Short mmCIF file of C-alpha atoms in Angstrom, two decimals:
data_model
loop_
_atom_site.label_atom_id
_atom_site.label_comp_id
_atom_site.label_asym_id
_atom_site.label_seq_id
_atom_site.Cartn_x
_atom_site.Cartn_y
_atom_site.Cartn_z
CA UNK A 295 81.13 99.60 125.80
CA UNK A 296 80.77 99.17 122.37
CA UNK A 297 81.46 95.85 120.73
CA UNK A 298 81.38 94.03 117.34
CA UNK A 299 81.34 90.34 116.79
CA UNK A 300 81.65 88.79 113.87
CA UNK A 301 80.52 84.75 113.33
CA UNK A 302 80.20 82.48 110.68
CA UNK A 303 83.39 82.08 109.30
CA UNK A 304 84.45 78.78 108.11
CA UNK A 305 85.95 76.42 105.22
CA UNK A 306 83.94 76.45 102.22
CA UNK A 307 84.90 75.19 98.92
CA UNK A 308 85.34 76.85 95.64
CA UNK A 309 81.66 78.09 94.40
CA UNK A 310 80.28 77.76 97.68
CA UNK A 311 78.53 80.20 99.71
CA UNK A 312 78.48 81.60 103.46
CA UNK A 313 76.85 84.04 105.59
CA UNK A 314 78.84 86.66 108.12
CA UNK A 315 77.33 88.01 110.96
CA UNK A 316 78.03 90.86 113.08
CA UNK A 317 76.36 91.76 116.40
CA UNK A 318 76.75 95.03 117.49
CA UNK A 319 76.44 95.96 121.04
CA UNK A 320 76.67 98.87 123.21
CA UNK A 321 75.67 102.17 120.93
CA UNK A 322 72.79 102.63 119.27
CA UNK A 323 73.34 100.74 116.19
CA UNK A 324 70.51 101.76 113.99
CA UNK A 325 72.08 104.90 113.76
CA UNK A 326 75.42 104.43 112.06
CA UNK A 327 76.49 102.75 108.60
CA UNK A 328 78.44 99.85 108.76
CA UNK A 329 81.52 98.22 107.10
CA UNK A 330 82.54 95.18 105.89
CA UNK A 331 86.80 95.03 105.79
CA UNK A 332 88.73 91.63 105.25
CA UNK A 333 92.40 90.88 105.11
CA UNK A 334 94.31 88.17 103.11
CA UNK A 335 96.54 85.86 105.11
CA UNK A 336 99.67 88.06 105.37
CA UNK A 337 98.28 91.16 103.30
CA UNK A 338 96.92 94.38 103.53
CA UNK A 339 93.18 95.66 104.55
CA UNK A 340 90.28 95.96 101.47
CA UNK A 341 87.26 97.36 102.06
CA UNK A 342 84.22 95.18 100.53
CA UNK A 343 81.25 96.63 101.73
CA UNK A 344 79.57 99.44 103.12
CA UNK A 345 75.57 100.08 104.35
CA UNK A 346 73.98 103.55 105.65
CA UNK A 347 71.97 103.04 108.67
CA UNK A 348 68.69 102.52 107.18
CA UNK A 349 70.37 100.51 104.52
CA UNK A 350 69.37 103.24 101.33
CA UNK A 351 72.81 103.56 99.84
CA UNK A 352 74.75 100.27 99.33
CA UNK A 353 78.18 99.97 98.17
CA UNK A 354 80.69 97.52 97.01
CA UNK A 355 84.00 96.92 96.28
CA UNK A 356 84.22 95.73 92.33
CA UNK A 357 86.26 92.70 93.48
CA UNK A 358 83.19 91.15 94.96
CA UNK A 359 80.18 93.10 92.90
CA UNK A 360 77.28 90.61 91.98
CA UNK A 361 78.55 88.07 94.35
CA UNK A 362 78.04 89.45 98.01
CA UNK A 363 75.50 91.13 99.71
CA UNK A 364 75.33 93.10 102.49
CA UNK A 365 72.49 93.81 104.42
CA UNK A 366 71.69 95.03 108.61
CA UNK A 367 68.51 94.13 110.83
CA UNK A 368 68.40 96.75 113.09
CA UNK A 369 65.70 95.47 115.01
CA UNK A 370 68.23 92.11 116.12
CA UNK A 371 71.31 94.86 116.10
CA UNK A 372 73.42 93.13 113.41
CA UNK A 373 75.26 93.63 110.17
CA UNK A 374 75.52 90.24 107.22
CA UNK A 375 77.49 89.65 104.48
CA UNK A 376 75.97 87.10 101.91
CA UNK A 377 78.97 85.90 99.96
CA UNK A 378 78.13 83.62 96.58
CA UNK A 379 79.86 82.00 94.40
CA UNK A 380 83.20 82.19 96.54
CA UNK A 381 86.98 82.05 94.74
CA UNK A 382 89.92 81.05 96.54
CA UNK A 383 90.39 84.65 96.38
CA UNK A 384 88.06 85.70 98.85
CA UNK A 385 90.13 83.92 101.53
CA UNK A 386 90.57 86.40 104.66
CA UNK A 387 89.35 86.85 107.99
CA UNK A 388 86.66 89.29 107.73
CA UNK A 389 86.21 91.96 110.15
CA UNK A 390 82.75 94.36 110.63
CA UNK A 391 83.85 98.36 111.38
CA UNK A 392 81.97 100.71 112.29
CA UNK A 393 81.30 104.58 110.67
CA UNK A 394 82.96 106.80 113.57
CA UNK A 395 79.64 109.40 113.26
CA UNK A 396 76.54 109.14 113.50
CA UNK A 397 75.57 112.25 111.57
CA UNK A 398 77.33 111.20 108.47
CA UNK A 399 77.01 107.92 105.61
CA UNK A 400 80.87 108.10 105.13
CA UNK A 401 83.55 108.55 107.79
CA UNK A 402 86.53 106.74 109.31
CA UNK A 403 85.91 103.23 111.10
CA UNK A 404 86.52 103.86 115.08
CA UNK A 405 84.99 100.08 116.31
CA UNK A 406 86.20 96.68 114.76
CA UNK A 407 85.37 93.37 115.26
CA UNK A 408 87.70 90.28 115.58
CA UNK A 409 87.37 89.31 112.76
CA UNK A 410 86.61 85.58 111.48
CA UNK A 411 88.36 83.51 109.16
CA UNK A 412 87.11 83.08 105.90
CA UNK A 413 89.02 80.10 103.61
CA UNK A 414 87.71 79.07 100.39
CA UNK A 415 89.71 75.53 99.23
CA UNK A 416 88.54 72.41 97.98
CA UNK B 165 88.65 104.70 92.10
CA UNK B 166 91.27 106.67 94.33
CA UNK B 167 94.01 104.42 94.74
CA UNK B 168 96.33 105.24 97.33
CA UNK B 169 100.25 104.29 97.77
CA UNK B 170 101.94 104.41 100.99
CA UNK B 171 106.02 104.43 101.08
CA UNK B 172 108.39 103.30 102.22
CA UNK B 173 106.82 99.92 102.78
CA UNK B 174 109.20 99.33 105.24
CA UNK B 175 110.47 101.85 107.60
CA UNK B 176 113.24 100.27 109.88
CA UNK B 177 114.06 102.59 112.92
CA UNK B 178 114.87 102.83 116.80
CA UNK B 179 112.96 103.73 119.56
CA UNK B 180 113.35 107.48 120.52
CA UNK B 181 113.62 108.39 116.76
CA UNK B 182 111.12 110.20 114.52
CA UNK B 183 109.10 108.00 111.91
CA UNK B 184 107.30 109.67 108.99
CA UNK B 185 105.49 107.79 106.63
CA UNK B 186 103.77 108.55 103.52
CA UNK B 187 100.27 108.32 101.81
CA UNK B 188 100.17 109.68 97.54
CA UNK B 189 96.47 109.59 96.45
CA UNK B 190 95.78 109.35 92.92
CA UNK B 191 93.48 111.97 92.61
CA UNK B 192 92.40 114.45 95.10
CA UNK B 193 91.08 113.27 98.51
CA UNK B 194 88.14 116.12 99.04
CA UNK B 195 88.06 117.36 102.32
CA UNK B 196 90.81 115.85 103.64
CA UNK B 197 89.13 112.74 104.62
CA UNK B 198 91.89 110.49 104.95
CA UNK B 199 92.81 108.40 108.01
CA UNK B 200 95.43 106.52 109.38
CA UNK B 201 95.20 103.08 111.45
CA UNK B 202 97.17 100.84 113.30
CA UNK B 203 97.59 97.08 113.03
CA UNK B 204 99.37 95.04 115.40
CA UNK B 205 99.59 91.15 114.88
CA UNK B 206 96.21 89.26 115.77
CA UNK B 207 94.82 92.49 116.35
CA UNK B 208 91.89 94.55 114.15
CA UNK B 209 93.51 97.95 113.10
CA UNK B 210 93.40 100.78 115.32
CA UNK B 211 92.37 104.60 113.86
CA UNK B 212 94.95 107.11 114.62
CA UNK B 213 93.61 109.79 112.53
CA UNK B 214 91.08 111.13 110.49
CA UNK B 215 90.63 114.14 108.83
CA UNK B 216 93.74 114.18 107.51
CA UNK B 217 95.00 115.59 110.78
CA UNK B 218 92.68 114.70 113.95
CA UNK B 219 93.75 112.42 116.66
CA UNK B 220 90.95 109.76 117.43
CA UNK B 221 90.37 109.82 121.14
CA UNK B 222 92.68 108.01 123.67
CA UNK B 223 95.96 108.72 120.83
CA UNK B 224 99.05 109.63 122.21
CA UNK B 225 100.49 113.44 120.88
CA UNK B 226 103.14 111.72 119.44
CA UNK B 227 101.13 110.89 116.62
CA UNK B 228 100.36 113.67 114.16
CA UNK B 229 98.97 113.29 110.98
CA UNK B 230 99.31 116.08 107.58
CA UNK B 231 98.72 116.89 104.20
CA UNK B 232 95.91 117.76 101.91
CA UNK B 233 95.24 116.62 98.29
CA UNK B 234 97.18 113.56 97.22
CA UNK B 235 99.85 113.80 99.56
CA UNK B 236 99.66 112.93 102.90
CA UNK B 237 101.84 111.95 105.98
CA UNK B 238 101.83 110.26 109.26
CA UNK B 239 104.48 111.38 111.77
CA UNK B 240 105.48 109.78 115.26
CA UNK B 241 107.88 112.32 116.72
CA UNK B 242 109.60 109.83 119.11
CA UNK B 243 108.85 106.24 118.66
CA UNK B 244 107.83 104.16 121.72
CA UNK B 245 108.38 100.12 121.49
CA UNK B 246 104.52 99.79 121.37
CA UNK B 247 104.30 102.06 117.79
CA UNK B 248 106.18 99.17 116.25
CA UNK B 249 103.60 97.84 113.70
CA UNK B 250 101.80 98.28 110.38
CA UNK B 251 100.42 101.19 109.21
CA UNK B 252 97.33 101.78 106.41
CA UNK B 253 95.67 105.02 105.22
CA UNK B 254 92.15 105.23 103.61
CA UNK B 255 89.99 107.19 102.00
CA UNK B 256 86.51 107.31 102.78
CA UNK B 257 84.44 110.43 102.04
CA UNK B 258 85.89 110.85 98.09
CA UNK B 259 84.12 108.44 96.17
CA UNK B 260 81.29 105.88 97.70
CA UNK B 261 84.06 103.36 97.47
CA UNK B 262 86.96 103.17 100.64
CA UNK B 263 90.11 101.98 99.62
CA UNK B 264 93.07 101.32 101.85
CA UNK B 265 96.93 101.90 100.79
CA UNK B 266 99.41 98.66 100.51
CA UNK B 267 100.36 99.63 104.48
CA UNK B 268 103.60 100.33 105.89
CA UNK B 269 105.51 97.67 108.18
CA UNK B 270 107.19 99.94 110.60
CA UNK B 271 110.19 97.71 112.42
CA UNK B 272 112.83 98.11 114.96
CA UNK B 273 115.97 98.56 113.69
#
């Protein structure tokens, strides 16, 4: 069964930094890019990151360019999001999705996570 | 990057009746590769459909999704009391970025 778990969510303040985690279980996870997705309290989804499986092509959504980094260990079977210099903003729970195929860098997300709660305040 | 706009953004029906909702691209979507998921509360979204048209396994028939370009549309032929939630398209082979639409809050009327 395949499952995503996402961790280190938390209350940070203004400027601060935290890391996300996502442990991926039952597929073979060094196979498939990977997703980073969060959702405002009461809004819509927006994508914020995405990594091919052997982490060559990077993306980001503008909204968080030069301030979070994603990254995988496939070794350990997880995903990370580095998030810097953190708004009030950036407040959502944060889920991990994964690329349906394995044969492609781009595709629709058929696994999620959770989620976990990400709240920037002072 | 492609933004996309889904109407109406909320769809009030009953069950037994036939929902269509909407998904305008603002520029092309190549090869159709345009999804639709399902969000209930607490829950991570679901995906309905990708490839414009493809049921993801385990989806009921009553879900079909259409279109091509920049317009795009998810129909539910006759609405069960479970399909009552929101719905998002995305984008995700057009440019390196994804990008979600605004969803669509489908209620019972």
């Amino acid at each position: 069964e395949v499952q995503l778990v996402e961790s280190g969510g938390g209350l940070v303040k203004p400027g601060g930094s935290l890391r996300l985690s996502c442990a991926a279980s039952g597929f073979t996870f060094s196979s498939y890019s990977m997703n980073w997705v969060r959702q405002a309290p009461g809004k819509g989804l927006e994508w914020v990151s995405s990594i091919s499986s052997s982490s060559s092509y990077i993306y980001y959504a503008d909204s968080v360019k030069g301030r979070f980094t994603i990254s995988r260990d496939n070794a350990k079977n997880s995903l990370y999001l580095q998030m810097n210099s953190l708004r009030a903003e950036d407040t959502a729970v944060y889920y991990c999705a994964r690329v349906s195929s394995s044969w492609t860098r781009k595709g629709p997300f058929d696994y999620w996570g959770q989620g976990t709660l990400v709240t920037v305040s002072s | 990057e492609i933004v996309l706009t889904q109407s109406p953004g909320t769809l009030s029906l009953s069950p037994g009746e036939r929902a269509t909702l909407s998904c305008r691209a603002s520029q092309s979507v190549s090869s159709s590769y345009l999804a639709w998921y399902q969000q209930k509360p607490g829950q991570a979204p679901r995906l309905l459909i990708y490839g414009a048209s493809s049921r993801a396994t385990g989806i009921p028939d009553r879900f079909s999704g259409s279109g091509s370009g920049t317009d795009f549309t998810l129909t539910i032929s006759r609405l069960e009391p479970e399909d009552f939630a929101v719905y998002y398209c995305q984008q995700y082979g057009s440019s390196p970025r994804d990008t979600f639409g605004q969803g669509t809050k489908l209620e019972i009327k």
